[in-house]
Amino acid sequence: MPLRLVKSHPMKPGLTAKEALRHPKSRLHQPSLAVLPFRNLPQKEDEGHVGEGIAEEVLLALNRVEGLRVISRTTSFLYGGSGLSPVEVGRRLGVHFVLSGELLESGGSRTLSTELVEVPSELVLWSRTCTFQPKDLFETVGDVTKGIAEALHLTLTPRSKQALDPQAYDYYLRGRQYYFRFNRQGMGFAAQMFRRALDVSPEYASAWAGLANCAAYSYIYIERAEPQRQLAESCSLKALELDPDLAEAHASRGLALSAAGLPEEAEEAFETALRLDPNLYEAAYFYARHCFAAGKAERAIEYFEWAAALRPEDFQAILLVAQVYHSLGVEDEAERARKAGLALVEARLQHAPDDVRARYLGANALVALGERDKGLAWARMAREMDPEDPMLLYNLGCIHALAGDPDEALDCLEKAAAGGLSQKDWFQHDGDLDALRALPRFQSLIEALTK
């Protein structure tokens, strides 16, 4: 999705790392690969995350293959169980190669069968079947990744991977599933899962980063409790201490520094994360939120667009960038982004009608696009699902402000602030609230908020 207010050019030879970071679209000219979620055999209820988790580890490792562009997890994983062949998926995604696999669990061992197809020719370039014990998971992932890199005549950048207890890894995968719901209940469950992973493997850097993310998100968007900020600080530092080259650790550090009110240090951490892994969605997404709260609207657009490009099915980044365009008065781009985001929301709600965030972000887009009654009906549905969530209440305030109902908007915003969402910078820069700014009640609310 093209950037509208930030110029972007193909990468040229000799760019520095800092300059290369500013040109993510240069990666579009590289050979591209999609990883499909590995199917669990036999199918077991609530066990699909095992095959998905192993596929994600392969995907993350392939991100370190120089000269290869790997499609984001949530884009390619949408096609798991779709019934489409790998070649058909590859054509839909516009990639050169697709990796698929099956995981058979029998007794105490696992058998992984993987296959790499070239989409244009429909040929199988590489395949492998290996049987391993759960404790040998990451060695197996390394063998698969190395084999793919060799088949494509590309170079894998080595990075050590700590041997993990399979139970810790399982908890970590469950934590990520909850975390990406981006709501209060999800954050609570995610934190529990990351803590359980750390109980089993105390030096698991990714789990420390995940716990830091939960704490920082909770501090910024749910409750301004100082112990949460301190937890984000200590956990992000622990993740970096254990693995200084882990992109997730630098992204969690950026979020912790943003929560601490250290904007320049936070930006440096986010940029380091994206330099280490330009496909890391949460780095681009939270960097964009940080920039918007800091009043850097054009940079917020750059990173929201980056996040949206990493996950073309993600409704959050594209609908939030629409709000930033609106804040700048770029209404044609705001309308474009809202229509695109609303289509994604509708697709999401067909599969997950209880997705509260999809419902209220979609409601915002509907009202902004002139479908006031439908948007307000969606807003009521969202509120019935989770009536006390501060993030939901804040967004309901935005929806009612856009709908021309200032009293209801202020009721929601005041409840959001009382519930813990008191990020003053966001209130000040959100264009959805412009209709409220001259009202004494809104001004009193702003004066009562902390940074």
XYZ file of C-alpha atoms in Angstrom:
451
model
C 0.000 0.000 0.000
C 1.716 3.199 -1.086
C 2.790 5.857 1.346
C 1.017 9.115 0.681
C 2.872 11.728 2.664
C 6.302 10.104 2.893
C 8.370 9.722 -0.249
C 9.581 6.215 -0.953
C 12.146 5.128 -3.529
C 13.668 1.781 -4.472
C 16.752 1.000 -2.459
C 19.990 1.936 -4.190
C 23.406 0.335 -3.682
C 25.387 1.936 -0.908
C 22.484 2.928 1.345
C 23.329 2.894 5.020
C 21.333 0.684 7.391
C 19.472 3.761 8.643
C 18.604 4.788 5.079
C 17.631 1.252 4.132
C 15.243 1.176 7.066
C 13.363 4.066 5.483
C 12.771 2.127 2.256
C 10.899 -1.076 3.157
C 9.356 -1.349 -0.291
C 12.735 -2.133 -1.829
C 12.214 -5.647 -0.459
C 9.311 -6.094 -2.872
C 11.805 -6.720 -5.710
C 13.409 -9.716 -3.978
C 12.385 -13.368 -4.457
C 9.397 -13.990 -2.191
C 8.242 -16.957 -0.147
C 5.130 -17.778 1.884
C 5.025 -20.313 4.710
C 1.698 -22.058 5.293
C 0.779 -23.326 8.780
C 1.836 -26.935 9.181
C -1.120 -29.293 9.571
C -1.329 -31.363 12.740
C -2.054 -35.072 12.170
C -4.187 -36.369 13.691
C -6.284 -33.234 14.167
C -6.739 -32.509 17.876
C -8.907 -29.840 19.417
C -6.868 -26.890 20.714
C -3.614 -28.365 19.375
C -3.403 -26.564 16.025
C -1.028 -24.050 17.550
C 1.749 -26.699 17.642
C 1.998 -27.038 13.866
C 1.489 -23.304 13.449
C 4.211 -22.604 15.988
C 6.760 -24.790 14.230
C 5.869 -23.167 10.895
C 6.341 -19.761 12.516
C 9.792 -20.749 13.766
C 10.747 -21.740 10.213
C 9.321 -18.438 8.942
C 11.311 -16.417 11.484
C 14.472 -18.306 10.579
C 13.871 -17.703 6.855
C 13.701 -13.981 7.596
C 17.459 -14.266 8.137
C 18.041 -15.557 4.599
C 19.769 -12.756 2.747
C 17.966 -11.722 -0.444
C 14.639 -13.418 0.375
C 11.373 -11.628 1.189
C 9.158 -13.696 3.487
C 5.436 -12.950 3.611
C 4.165 -12.169 7.114
C 2.752 -14.943 9.263
C -0.776 -13.621 9.501
C -1.041 -13.114 5.750
C 0.093 -16.607 4.759
C -1.513 -18.382 7.735
C -4.936 -17.176 6.586
C -4.755 -19.911 3.950
C -4.303 -22.739 6.422
C -7.194 -25.154 5.964
C -8.469 -23.216 2.949
C -8.433 -26.271 0.697
C -6.307 -24.422 -1.855
C -3.145 -26.031 -3.158
C 0.202 -24.369 -2.327
C 0.481 -23.240 -5.961
C -2.990 -21.638 -5.815
C -2.096 -19.897 -2.554
C 1.166 -18.695 -4.057
C -0.633 -17.186 -7.036
C -3.102 -15.392 -4.783
C -0.280 -13.983 -2.680
C 1.892 -13.163 -5.694
C 4.945 -15.028 -4.352
C 7.584 -17.132 -6.064
C 7.731 -20.009 -3.549
C 5.431 -21.657 -0.990
C 6.467 -23.927 1.891
C 3.882 -26.315 3.319
C 4.116 -29.156 5.799
C 2.422 -31.760 7.970
C 3.238 -32.682 11.568
C 2.431 -36.210 12.735
C 2.519 -36.827 16.484
C 2.806 -40.471 17.533
C 3.737 -41.535 21.012
C 6.564 -39.337 22.212
C 7.955 -38.433 18.796
C 7.000 -36.118 15.941
C 7.417 -36.527 12.195
C 7.597 -33.362 10.090
C 7.142 -33.518 6.312
C 7.831 -30.303 4.411
C 7.678 -29.381 0.740
C 8.834 -26.270 -1.150
C 7.125 -25.545 -4.482
C 8.023 -23.005 -7.123
C 4.760 -21.266 -8.020
C 5.378 -20.317 -11.690
C 6.589 -23.795 -12.709
C 4.504 -25.744 -10.141
C 7.582 -27.888 -9.475
C 8.625 -29.264 -6.087
C 12.097 -27.804 -5.556
C 12.816 -29.413 -2.210
C 11.193 -31.750 0.308
C 12.194 -33.424 3.536
C 10.696 -35.788 6.120
C 12.318 -36.107 9.527
C 11.371 -37.698 12.833
C 12.473 -35.982 16.040
C 11.837 -35.721 19.752
C 10.180 -32.513 21.079
C 13.470 -31.497 22.710
C 15.112 -31.434 19.265
C 12.573 -29.017 17.755
C 14.917 -26.116 17.053
C 17.617 -28.346 15.607
C 14.966 -29.656 13.206
C 13.828 -26.135 12.363
C 17.446 -25.247 11.624
C 17.838 -28.224 9.295
C 14.655 -27.302 7.392
C 15.700 -23.666 7.053
C 19.193 -24.566 5.908
C 17.807 -26.958 3.307
C 15.474 -24.303 1.873
C 18.251 -21.717 1.736
C 20.484 -24.162 -0.107
C 17.692 -25.092 -2.533
C 17.274 -21.405 -3.383
C 21.043 -20.801 -3.521
C 20.785 -18.149 -0.799
C 22.745 -17.516 2.385
C 21.336 -18.079 5.862
C 22.649 -15.708 8.503
C 23.293 -17.883 11.551
C 21.995 -16.968 14.965
C 22.064 -19.230 17.953
C 18.760 -20.480 19.268
C 18.577 -21.584 22.880
C 17.248 -25.106 23.327
C 13.811 -24.730 24.879
C 11.592 -26.959 26.885
C 8.635 -27.889 24.622
C 6.183 -26.955 27.365
C 7.681 -23.457 27.616
C 7.389 -23.059 23.873
C 3.751 -24.172 23.991
C 2.971 -21.564 26.659
C 4.746 -18.907 24.581
C 2.673 -19.689 21.487
C -0.541 -19.526 23.505
C 0.568 -16.186 24.952
C 1.062 -14.717 21.493
C -2.417 -15.841 20.465
C -3.952 -13.946 23.389
C -1.648 -10.931 23.047
C -2.676 -10.118 19.500
C -6.281 -9.627 20.580
C -5.137 -6.223 21.907
C -7.699 -6.004 24.698
C -7.682 -6.119 28.479
C -8.749 -9.740 28.866
C -6.355 -10.921 26.171
C -3.433 -9.109 27.794
C -4.187 -10.741 31.137
C -4.235 -14.243 29.656
C -1.142 -13.546 27.552
C 0.814 -12.405 30.614
C -0.169 -15.619 32.409
C 1.078 -17.733 29.511
C 4.384 -15.864 29.232
C 4.936 -16.241 32.979
C 4.309 -19.973 32.741
C 6.823 -20.189 29.898
C 9.374 -18.413 32.095
C 8.625 -20.694 35.041
C 9.722 -23.575 32.806
C 12.559 -21.790 30.917
C 13.726 -18.701 32.862
C 16.147 -17.614 30.106
C 13.588 -17.596 27.290
C 14.191 -14.124 25.777
C 11.061 -14.077 23.606
C 8.852 -14.820 26.609
C 10.488 -11.972 28.564
C 9.793 -9.676 25.594
C 6.186 -10.867 25.478
C 5.694 -10.184 29.184
C 7.239 -6.727 28.736
C 4.798 -6.009 25.904
C 1.829 -7.009 28.048
C 2.979 -4.783 30.902
C 3.694 -1.779 28.670
C 0.392 -2.112 26.832
C -1.442 -2.395 30.157
C 0.302 0.704 31.501
C -0.347 2.831 28.411
C -3.862 1.726 27.480
C -5.488 0.053 30.494
C -4.184 1.307 33.842
C -1.442 3.781 34.722
C -0.055 1.602 37.495
C 3.637 2.255 38.113
C 4.399 -1.430 38.864
C 3.298 -2.240 35.306
C 5.697 0.322 33.847
C 8.509 -1.011 36.012
C 7.687 -4.542 34.899
C 7.881 -3.479 31.245
C 11.241 -1.853 31.965
C 12.793 -4.829 33.744
C 11.420 -7.503 31.399
C 12.486 -5.713 28.220
C 16.000 -5.267 29.616
C 16.097 -8.945 30.563
C 15.094 -9.942 27.019
C 17.888 -7.801 25.563
C 20.408 -9.142 28.048
C 19.560 -12.714 27.031
C 19.474 -12.051 23.264
C 20.799 -8.660 22.063
C 20.041 -9.549 18.417
C 16.380 -10.469 18.973
C 14.140 -8.013 17.099
C 11.222 -8.747 19.437
C 13.376 -7.717 22.398
C 14.173 -4.330 20.844
C 10.498 -3.786 19.963
C 9.470 -4.537 23.543
C 12.192 -2.169 24.722
C 10.768 0.531 22.469
C 7.309 0.065 23.934
C 8.690 0.166 27.483
C 10.636 3.364 26.745
C 7.543 4.905 25.164
C 5.603 4.097 28.324
C 8.379 5.723 30.375
C 8.094 8.978 28.409
C 11.477 8.649 26.655
C 10.506 9.251 23.002
C 13.942 9.476 21.372
C 15.195 6.322 23.066
C 11.976 4.538 22.125
C 12.372 5.506 18.466
C 15.921 4.190 18.403
C 14.766 0.864 19.847
C 11.903 0.531 17.344
C 14.203 1.317 14.433
C 16.721 -1.258 15.645
C 13.933 -3.843 15.796
C 12.862 -3.081 12.224
C 16.439 -3.137 10.995
C 16.894 -6.607 12.516
C 13.538 -7.810 11.190
C 11.660 -5.552 8.736
C 8.779 -8.077 8.818
C 8.104 -7.656 12.549
C 4.555 -6.328 12.589
C 4.416 -5.301 16.232
C 7.540 -3.150 15.835
C 6.015 -1.144 12.971
C 2.564 -1.020 14.578
C 3.654 0.169 18.012
C 6.204 2.547 16.497
C 3.330 4.111 14.554
C 1.226 4.465 17.710
C 4.211 6.015 19.485
C 4.734 8.540 16.677
C 1.072 9.528 16.609
C 0.941 10.061 20.366
C 4.085 12.204 20.042
C 2.387 14.413 17.455
C 4.487 13.111 14.550
C 1.572 12.415 12.241
C 3.499 11.956 8.999
C 5.862 9.434 10.572
C 2.852 7.676 12.128
C 1.462 7.318 8.601
C 4.744 5.830 7.404
C 4.787 3.123 10.056
C 1.046 2.394 10.065
C 1.326 1.911 6.291
C 4.373 -0.286 6.865
C 2.441 -2.419 9.375
C -0.541 -2.615 7.012
C 1.754 -3.783 4.205
C 3.176 -6.512 6.454
C -0.317 -7.791 7.247
C -2.622 -6.981 4.325
C -5.476 -8.719 6.160
C -5.021 -6.599 9.303
C -7.817 -4.083 9.826
C -6.150 -2.255 12.718
C -3.235 -0.478 11.056
C -5.186 0.593 7.967
C -8.113 1.988 9.996
C -5.777 3.805 12.363
C -3.846 5.359 9.478
C -7.210 6.581 8.183
C -7.647 8.491 11.429
C -4.203 10.042 11.047
C -4.979 11.150 7.492
C -8.191 12.687 8.838
C -6.224 14.491 11.545
C -4.115 16.093 8.800
C -7.127 16.967 6.668
C -6.147 14.527 3.896
C -9.715 13.335 3.461
C -9.342 11.454 0.168
C -6.695 9.202 1.731
C -8.742 8.859 4.924
C -11.721 7.691 2.867
C -9.580 5.256 0.865
C -8.102 3.715 3.989
C -11.456 3.523 5.793
C -13.103 1.711 2.903
C -10.213 -0.739 2.665
C -10.217 -1.299 6.420
C -13.969 -1.731 6.598
C -13.819 -4.468 3.963
C -11.221 -6.266 6.099
C -13.367 -5.869 9.215
C -16.397 -7.344 7.467
C -14.314 -10.311 6.332
C -12.998 -10.767 9.867
C -16.463 -10.639 11.457
C -17.702 -13.366 9.142
C -15.244 -15.731 10.825
C -15.126 -14.136 14.304
C -18.332 -12.199 15.063
C -17.219 -11.778 18.693
C -14.071 -9.808 17.773
C -14.726 -6.673 19.809
C -11.886 -4.635 18.337
C -12.965 -5.382 14.788
C -16.510 -4.376 15.689
C -15.686 -0.986 17.197
C -12.997 -0.010 14.699
C -15.438 -0.947 11.961
C -18.115 1.150 13.668
C -15.779 4.145 13.570
C -15.206 3.681 9.839
C -18.936 3.329 9.145
C -19.819 6.553 10.942
C -16.952 8.430 9.289
C -18.125 7.179 5.874
C -21.678 8.417 6.503
C -23.321 5.142 7.598
C -24.192 6.571 11.004
C -27.026 4.240 12.050
C -25.170 1.060 11.139
C -22.025 2.337 12.818
C -23.828 3.143 16.048
C -25.510 -0.260 15.987
C -22.071 -1.901 15.714
C -20.831 0.306 18.563
C -23.682 -0.912 20.789
C -22.859 -4.512 19.935
C -19.217 -3.977 20.875
C -20.152 -2.366 24.183
C -22.391 -5.282 25.105
C -19.435 -7.648 24.651
C -16.990 -5.882 26.984
C -18.627 -2.824 28.586
C -15.805 -1.916 30.993
C -12.746 -2.175 28.721
C -11.015 1.262 28.679
C -9.787 0.922 25.086
C -13.316 0.093 23.940
C -14.760 3.055 25.866
C -12.208 5.430 24.365
C -13.072 4.282 20.854
C -16.782 4.602 21.601
C -16.039 8.204 22.579
C -14.454 8.740 19.169
C -17.426 7.132 17.412
C -20.004 9.275 19.197
C -17.925 12.397 18.579
C -17.925 11.636 14.852
C -21.663 10.902 15.024
C -22.398 14.349 16.485
C -23.308 13.174 20.001
C -20.877 15.082 22.241
C -22.508 14.217 25.579
C -22.368 10.463 24.960
C -18.846 10.845 23.584
C -17.679 12.605 26.726
C -19.411 10.063 28.960
C -17.413 7.301 27.253
C -14.124 9.218 27.320
C -14.473 10.020 31.005
C -15.199 6.370 31.785
C -12.194 5.330 29.706
C -9.950 7.698 31.643
C -11.411 6.587 34.976
C -10.824 2.978 33.910
C -7.128 3.601 33.305
C -6.713 4.824 29.710
C -5.234 8.212 30.449
C -2.666 8.714 27.686
C -3.001 12.476 27.344
C -1.045 12.720 24.105
C -3.476 10.447 22.264
C -6.488 12.482 23.430
C -4.742 15.641 22.240
C -3.836 14.420 18.742
C -6.791 12.224 17.784
C -8.669 13.993 14.979
C -11.828 12.020 15.775
C -12.191 14.191 18.883
C -11.856 17.556 17.144
C -15.566 18.321 17.517
C -15.175 18.159 21.312
C -12.116 20.355 21.820
C -13.910 23.645 22.438
C -16.223 22.133 25.060
C -15.405 22.982 28.695
C -16.080 19.408 29.745
C -13.486 18.085 27.290
C -10.963 20.709 28.371
C -11.487 19.694 32.001
C -10.897 16.080 31.037
C -7.621 16.962 29.291
C -6.430 18.965 32.305
C -7.085 15.976 34.578
C -5.097 13.542 32.417
C -1.459 12.673 33.010
C 1.095 12.308 30.213
